[in-house]
PDB file of N, CA and C in Angstrom:
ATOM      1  N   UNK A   1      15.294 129.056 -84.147  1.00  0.00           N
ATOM      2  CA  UNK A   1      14.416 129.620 -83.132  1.00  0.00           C
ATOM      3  C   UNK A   1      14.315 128.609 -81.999  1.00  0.00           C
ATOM      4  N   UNK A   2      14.378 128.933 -80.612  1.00  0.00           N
ATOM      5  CA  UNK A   2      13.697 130.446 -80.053  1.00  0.00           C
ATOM      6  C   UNK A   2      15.552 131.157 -80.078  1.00  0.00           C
ATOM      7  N   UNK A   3      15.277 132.061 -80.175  1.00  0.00           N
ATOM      8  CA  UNK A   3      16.187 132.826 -80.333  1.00  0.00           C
ATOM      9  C   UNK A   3      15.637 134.268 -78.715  1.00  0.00           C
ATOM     10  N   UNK A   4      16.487 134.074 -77.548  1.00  0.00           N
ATOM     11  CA  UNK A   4      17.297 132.603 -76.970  1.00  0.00           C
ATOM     12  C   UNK A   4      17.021 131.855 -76.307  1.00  0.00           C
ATOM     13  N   UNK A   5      17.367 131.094 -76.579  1.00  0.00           N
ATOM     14  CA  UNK A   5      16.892 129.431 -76.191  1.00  0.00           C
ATOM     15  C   UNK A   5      17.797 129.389 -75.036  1.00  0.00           C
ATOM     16  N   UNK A   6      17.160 128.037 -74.279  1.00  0.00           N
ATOM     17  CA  UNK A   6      17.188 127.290 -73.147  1.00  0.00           C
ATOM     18  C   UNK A   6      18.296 126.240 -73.377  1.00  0.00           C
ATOM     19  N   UNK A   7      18.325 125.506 -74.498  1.00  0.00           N
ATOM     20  CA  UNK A   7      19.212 124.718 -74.585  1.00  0.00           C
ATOM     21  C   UNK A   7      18.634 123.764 -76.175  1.00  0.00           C
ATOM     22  N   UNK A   8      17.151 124.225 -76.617  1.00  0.00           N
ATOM     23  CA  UNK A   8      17.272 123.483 -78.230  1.00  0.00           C
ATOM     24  C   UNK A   8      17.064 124.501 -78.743  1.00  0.00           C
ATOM     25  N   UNK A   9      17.412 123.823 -79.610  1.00  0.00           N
ATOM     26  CA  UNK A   9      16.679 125.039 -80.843  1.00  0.00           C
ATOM     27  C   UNK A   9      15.990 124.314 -82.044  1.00  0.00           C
ATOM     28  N   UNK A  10      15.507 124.687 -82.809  1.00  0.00           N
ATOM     29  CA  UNK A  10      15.208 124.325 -84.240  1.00  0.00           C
ATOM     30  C   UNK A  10      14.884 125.161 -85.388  1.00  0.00           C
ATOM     31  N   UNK A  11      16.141 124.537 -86.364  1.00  0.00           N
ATOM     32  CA  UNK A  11      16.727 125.662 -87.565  1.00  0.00           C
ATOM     33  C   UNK A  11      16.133 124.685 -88.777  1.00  0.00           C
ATOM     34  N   UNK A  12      15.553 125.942 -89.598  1.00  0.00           N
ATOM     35  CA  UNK A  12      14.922 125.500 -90.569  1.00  0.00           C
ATOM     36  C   UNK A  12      16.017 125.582 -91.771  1.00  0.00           C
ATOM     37  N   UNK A  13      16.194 123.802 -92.351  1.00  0.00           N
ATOM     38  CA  UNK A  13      17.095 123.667 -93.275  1.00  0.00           C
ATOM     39  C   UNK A  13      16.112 123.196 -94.169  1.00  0.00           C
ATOM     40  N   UNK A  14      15.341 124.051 -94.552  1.00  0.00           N
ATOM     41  CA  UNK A  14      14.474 123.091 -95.946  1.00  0.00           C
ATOM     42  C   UNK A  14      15.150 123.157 -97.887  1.00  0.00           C
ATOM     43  N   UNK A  15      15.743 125.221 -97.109  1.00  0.00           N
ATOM     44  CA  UNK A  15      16.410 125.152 -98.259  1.00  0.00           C
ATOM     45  C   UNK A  15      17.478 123.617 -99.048  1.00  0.00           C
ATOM     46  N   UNK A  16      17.763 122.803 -98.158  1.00  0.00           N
ATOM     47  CA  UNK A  16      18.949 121.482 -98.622  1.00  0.00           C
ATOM     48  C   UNK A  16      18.059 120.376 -98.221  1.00  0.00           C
ATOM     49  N   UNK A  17      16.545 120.743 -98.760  1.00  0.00           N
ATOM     50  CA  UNK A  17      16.013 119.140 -98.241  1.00  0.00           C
ATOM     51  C   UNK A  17      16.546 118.137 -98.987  1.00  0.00           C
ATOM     52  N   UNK A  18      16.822 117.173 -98.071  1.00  0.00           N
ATOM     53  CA  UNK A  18      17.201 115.521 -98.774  1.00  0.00           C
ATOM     54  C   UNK A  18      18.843 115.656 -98.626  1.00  0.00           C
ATOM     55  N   UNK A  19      19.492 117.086 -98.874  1.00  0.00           N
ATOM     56  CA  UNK A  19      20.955 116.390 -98.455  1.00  0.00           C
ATOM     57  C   UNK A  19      21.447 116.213 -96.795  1.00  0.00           C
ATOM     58  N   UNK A  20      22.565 115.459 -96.908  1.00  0.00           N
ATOM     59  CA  UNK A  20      23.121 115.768 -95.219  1.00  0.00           C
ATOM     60  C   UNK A  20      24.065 116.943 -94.886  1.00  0.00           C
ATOM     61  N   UNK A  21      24.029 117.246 -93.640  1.00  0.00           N
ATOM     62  CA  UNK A  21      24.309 118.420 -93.754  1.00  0.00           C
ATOM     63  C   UNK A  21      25.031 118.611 -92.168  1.00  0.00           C
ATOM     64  N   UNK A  22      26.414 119.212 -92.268  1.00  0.00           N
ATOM     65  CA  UNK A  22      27.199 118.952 -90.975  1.00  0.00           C
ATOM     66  C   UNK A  22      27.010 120.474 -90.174  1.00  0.00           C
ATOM     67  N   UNK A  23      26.322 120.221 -89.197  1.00  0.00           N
ATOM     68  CA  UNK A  23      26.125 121.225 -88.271  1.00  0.00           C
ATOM     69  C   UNK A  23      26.918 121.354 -86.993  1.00  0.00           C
ATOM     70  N   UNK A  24      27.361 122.747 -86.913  1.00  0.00           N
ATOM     71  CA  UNK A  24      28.554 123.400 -86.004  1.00  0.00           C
ATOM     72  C   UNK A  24      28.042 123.651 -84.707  1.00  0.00           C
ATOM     73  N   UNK A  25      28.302 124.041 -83.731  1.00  0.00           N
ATOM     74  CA  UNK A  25      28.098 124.889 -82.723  1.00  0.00           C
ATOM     75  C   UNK A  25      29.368 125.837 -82.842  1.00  0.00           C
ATOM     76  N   UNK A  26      29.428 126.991 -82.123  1.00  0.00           N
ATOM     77  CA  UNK A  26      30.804 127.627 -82.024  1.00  0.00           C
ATOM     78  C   UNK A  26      30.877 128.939 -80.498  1.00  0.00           C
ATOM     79  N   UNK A  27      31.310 128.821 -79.692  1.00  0.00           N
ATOM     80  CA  UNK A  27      31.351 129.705 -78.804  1.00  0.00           C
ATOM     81  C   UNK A  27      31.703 131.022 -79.168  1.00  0.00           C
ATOM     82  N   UNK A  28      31.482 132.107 -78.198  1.00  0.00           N
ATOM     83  CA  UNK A  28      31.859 133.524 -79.154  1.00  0.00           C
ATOM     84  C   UNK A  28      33.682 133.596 -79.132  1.00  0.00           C
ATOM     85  N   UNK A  29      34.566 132.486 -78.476  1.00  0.00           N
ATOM     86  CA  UNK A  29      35.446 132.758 -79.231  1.00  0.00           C
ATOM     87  C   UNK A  29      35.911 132.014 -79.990  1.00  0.00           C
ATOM     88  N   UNK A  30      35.538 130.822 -80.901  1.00  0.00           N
ATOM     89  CA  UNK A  30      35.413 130.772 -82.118  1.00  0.00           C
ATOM     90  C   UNK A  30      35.491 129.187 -82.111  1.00  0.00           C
ATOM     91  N   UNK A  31      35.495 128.659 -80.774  1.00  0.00           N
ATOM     92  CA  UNK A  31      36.013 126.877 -80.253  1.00  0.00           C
ATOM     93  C   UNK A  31      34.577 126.827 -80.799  1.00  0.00           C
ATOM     94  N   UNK A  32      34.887 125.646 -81.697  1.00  0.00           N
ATOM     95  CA  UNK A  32      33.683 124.517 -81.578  1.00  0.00           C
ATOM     96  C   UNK A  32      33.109 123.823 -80.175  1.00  0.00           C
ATOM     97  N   UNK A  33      32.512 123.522 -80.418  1.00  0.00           N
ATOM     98  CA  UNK A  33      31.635 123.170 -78.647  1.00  0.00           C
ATOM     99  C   UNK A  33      30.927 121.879 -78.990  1.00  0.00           C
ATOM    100  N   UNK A  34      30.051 121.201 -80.179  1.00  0.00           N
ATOM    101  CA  UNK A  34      29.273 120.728 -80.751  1.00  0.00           C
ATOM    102  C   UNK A  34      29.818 120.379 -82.406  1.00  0.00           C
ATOM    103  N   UNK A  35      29.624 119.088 -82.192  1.00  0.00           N
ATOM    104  CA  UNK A  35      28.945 118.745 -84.350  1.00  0.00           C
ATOM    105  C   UNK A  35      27.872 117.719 -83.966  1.00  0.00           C
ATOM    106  N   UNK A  36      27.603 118.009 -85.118  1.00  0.00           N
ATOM    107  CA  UNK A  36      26.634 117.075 -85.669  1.00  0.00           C
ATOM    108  C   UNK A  36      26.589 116.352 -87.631  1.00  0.00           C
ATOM    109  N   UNK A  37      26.000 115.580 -87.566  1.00  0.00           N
ATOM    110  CA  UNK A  37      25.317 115.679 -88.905  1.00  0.00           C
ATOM    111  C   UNK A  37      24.152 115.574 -89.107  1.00  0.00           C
ATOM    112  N   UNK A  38      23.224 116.370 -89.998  1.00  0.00           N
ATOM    113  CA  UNK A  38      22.184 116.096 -89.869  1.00  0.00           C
ATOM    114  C   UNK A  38      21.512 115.745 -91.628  1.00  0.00           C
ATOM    115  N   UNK A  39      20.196 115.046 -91.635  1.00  0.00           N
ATOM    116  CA  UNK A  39      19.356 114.947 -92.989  1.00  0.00           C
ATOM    117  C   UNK A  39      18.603 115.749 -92.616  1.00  0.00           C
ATOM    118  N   UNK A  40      18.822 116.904 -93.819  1.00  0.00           N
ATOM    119  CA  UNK A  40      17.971 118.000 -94.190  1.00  0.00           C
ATOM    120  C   UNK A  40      16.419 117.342 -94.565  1.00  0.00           C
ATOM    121  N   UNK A  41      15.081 118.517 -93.765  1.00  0.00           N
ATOM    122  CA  UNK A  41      14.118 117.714 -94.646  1.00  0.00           C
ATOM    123  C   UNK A  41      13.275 119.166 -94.336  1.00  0.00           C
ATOM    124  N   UNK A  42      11.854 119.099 -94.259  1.00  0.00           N
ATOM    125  CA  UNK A  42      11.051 120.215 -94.653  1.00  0.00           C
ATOM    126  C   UNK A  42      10.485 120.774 -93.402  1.00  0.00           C
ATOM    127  N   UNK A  43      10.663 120.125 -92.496  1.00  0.00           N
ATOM    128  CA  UNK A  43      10.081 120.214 -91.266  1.00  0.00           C
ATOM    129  C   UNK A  43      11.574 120.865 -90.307  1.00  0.00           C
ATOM    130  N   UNK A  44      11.425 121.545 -89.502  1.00  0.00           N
ATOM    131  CA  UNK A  44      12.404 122.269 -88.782  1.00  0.00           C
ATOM    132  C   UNK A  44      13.055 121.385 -88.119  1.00  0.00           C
ATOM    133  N   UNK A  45      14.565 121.439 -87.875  1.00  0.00           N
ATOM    134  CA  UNK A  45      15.438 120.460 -87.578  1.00  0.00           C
ATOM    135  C   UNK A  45      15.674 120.733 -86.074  1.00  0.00           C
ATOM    136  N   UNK A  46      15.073 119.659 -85.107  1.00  0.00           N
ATOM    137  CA  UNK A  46      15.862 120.011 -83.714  1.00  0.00           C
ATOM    138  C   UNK A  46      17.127 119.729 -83.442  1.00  0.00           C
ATOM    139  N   UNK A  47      17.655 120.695 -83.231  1.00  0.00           N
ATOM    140  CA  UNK A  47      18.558 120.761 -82.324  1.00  0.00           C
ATOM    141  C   UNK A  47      19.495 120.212 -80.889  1.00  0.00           C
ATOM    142  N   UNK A  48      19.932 119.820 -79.783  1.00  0.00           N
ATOM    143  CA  UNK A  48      19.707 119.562 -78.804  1.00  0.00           C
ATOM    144  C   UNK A  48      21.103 120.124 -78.373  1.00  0.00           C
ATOM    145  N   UNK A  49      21.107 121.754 -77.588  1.00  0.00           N
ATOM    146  CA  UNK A  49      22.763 121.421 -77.227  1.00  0.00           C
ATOM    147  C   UNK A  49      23.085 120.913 -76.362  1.00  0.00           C
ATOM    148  N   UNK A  50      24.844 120.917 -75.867  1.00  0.00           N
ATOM    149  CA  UNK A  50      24.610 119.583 -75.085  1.00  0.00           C
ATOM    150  C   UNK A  50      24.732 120.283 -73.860  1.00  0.00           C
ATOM    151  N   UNK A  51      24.639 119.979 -72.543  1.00  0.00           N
ATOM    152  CA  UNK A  51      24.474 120.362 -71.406  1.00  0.00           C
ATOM    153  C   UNK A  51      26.026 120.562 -71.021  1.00  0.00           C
ATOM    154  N   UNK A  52      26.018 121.632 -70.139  1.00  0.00           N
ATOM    155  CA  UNK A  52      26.716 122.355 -69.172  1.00  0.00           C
ATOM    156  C   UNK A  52      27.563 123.374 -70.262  1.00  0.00           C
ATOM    157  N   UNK A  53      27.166 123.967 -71.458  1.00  0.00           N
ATOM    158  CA  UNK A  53      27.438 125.007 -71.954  1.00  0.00           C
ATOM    159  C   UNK A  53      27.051 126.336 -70.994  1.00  0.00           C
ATOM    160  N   UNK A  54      27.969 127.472 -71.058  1.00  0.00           N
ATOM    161  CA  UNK A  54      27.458 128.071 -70.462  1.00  0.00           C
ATOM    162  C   UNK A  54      26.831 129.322 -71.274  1.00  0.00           C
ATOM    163  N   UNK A  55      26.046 130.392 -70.289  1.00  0.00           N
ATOM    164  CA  UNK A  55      25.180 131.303 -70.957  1.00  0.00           C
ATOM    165  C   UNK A  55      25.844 132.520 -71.474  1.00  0.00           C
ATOM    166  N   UNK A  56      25.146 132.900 -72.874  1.00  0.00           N
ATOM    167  CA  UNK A  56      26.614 133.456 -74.014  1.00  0.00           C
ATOM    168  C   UNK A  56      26.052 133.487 -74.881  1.00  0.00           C
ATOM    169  N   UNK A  57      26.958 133.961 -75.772  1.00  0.00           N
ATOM    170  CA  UNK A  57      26.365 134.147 -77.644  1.00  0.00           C
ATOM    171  C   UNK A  57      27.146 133.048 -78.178  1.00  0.00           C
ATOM    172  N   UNK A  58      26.717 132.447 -79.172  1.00  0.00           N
ATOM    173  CA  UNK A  58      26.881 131.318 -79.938  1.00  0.00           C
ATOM    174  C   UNK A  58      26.894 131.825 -81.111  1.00  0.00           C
ATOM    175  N   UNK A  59      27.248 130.800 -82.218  1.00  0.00           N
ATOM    176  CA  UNK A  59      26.916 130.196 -83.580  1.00  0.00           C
ATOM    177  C   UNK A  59      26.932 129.194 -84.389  1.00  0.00           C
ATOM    178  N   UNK A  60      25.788 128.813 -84.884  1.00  0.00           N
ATOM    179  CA  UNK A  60      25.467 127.422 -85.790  1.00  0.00           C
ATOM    180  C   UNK A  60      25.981 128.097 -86.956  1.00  0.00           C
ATOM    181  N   UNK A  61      26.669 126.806 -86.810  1.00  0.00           N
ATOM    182  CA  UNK A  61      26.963 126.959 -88.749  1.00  0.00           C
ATOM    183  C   UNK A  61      26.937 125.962 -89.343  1.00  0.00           C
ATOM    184  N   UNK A  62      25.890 126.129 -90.510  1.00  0.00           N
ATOM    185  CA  UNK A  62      25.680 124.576 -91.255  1.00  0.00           C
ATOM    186  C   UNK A  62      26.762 124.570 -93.120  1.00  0.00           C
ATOM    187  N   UNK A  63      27.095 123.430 -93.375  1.00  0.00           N
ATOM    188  CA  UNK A  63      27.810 123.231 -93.619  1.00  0.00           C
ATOM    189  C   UNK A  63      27.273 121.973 -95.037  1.00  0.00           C
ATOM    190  N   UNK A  64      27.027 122.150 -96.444  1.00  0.00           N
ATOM    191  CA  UNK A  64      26.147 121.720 -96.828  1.00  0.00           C
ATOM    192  C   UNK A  64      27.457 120.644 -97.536  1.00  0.00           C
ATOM    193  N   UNK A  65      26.844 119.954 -98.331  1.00  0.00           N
ATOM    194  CA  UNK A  65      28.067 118.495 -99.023  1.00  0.00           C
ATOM    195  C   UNK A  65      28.835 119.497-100.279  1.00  0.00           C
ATOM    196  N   UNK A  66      28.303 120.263-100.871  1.00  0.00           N
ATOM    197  CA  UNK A  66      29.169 121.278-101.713  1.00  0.00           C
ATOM    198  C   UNK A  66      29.979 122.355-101.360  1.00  0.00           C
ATOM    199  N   UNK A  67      30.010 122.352-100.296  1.00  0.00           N
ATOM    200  CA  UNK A  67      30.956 123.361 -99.475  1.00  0.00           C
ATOM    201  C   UNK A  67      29.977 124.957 -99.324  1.00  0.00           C
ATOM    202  N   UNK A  68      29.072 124.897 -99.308  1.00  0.00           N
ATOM    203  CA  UNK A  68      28.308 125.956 -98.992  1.00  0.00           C
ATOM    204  C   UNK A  68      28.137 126.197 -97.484  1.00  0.00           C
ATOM    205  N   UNK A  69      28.752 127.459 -97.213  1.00  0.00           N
ATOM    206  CA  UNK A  69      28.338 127.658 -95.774  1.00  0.00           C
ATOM    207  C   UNK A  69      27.190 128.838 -95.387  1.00  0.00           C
ATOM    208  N   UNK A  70      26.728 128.280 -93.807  1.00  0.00           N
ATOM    209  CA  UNK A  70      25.982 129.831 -93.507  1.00  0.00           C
ATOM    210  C   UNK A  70      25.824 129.416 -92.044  1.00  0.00           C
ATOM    211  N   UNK A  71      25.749 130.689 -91.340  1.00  0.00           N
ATOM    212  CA  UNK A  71      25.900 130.532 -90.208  1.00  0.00           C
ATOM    213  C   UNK A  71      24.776 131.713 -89.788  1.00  0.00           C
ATOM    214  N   UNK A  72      24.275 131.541 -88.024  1.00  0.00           N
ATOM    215  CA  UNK A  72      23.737 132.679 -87.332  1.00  0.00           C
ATOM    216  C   UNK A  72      24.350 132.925 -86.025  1.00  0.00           C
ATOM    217  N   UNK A  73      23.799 133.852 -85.285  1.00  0.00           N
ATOM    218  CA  UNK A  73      23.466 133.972 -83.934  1.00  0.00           C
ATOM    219  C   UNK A  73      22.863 133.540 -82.950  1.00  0.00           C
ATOM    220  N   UNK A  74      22.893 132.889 -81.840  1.00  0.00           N
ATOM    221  CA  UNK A  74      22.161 132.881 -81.231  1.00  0.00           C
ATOM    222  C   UNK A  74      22.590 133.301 -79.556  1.00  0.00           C
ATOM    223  N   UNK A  75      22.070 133.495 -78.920  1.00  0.00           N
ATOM    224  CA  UNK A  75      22.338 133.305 -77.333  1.00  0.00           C
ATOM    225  C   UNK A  75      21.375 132.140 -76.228  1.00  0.00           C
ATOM    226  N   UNK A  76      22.560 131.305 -75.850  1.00  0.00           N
ATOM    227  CA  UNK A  76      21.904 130.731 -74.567  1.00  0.00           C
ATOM    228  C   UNK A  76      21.845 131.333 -73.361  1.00  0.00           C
ATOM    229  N   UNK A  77      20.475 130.573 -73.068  1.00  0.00           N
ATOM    230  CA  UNK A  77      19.941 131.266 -71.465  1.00  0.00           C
ATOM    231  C   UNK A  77      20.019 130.459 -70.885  1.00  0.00           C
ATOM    232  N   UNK A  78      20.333 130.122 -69.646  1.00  0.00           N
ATOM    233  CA  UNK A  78      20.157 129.550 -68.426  1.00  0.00           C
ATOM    234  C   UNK A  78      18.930 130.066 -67.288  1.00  0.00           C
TER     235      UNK A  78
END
């Protein structure tokens, strides 16, 4: 959330609190744009994308240490 955002967001990874956890960006045609890694914890994880993306549908996809994936939607606004 916010779902759509300005340019952060923050996705609640509590389900994998305590592991790390490699987070995607992905444009709608399918280029990565963004990684990250992040430590999962209980409190909602910010985000920050990076500047001069442009305005569009996206997707995070997190990426857990056991190979579990999941991904959403989102759209940036400008």
């Amino acid at each position: 959330f916010p779902n759509p955002t300005s340019g952060t967001l923050f996705a609640d990874l509590s389900d994998w609190q305590g592991e790390q956890l490699q987070v995607q960006i992905f444009n709608s045609q399918g280029q990565r744009v963004q990684q990250l890694t992040v430590q999962a914890s209980d409190a909602p994880q910010e985000i920050q994308l990076l500047e001069g993306l442009t305005t569009g549908l996206y997707f995070l996809e997190v990426l857990t240490e056991n190979g579990e994936k999941q991904a959403v939607r989102f759209v940036l606004q400008h």
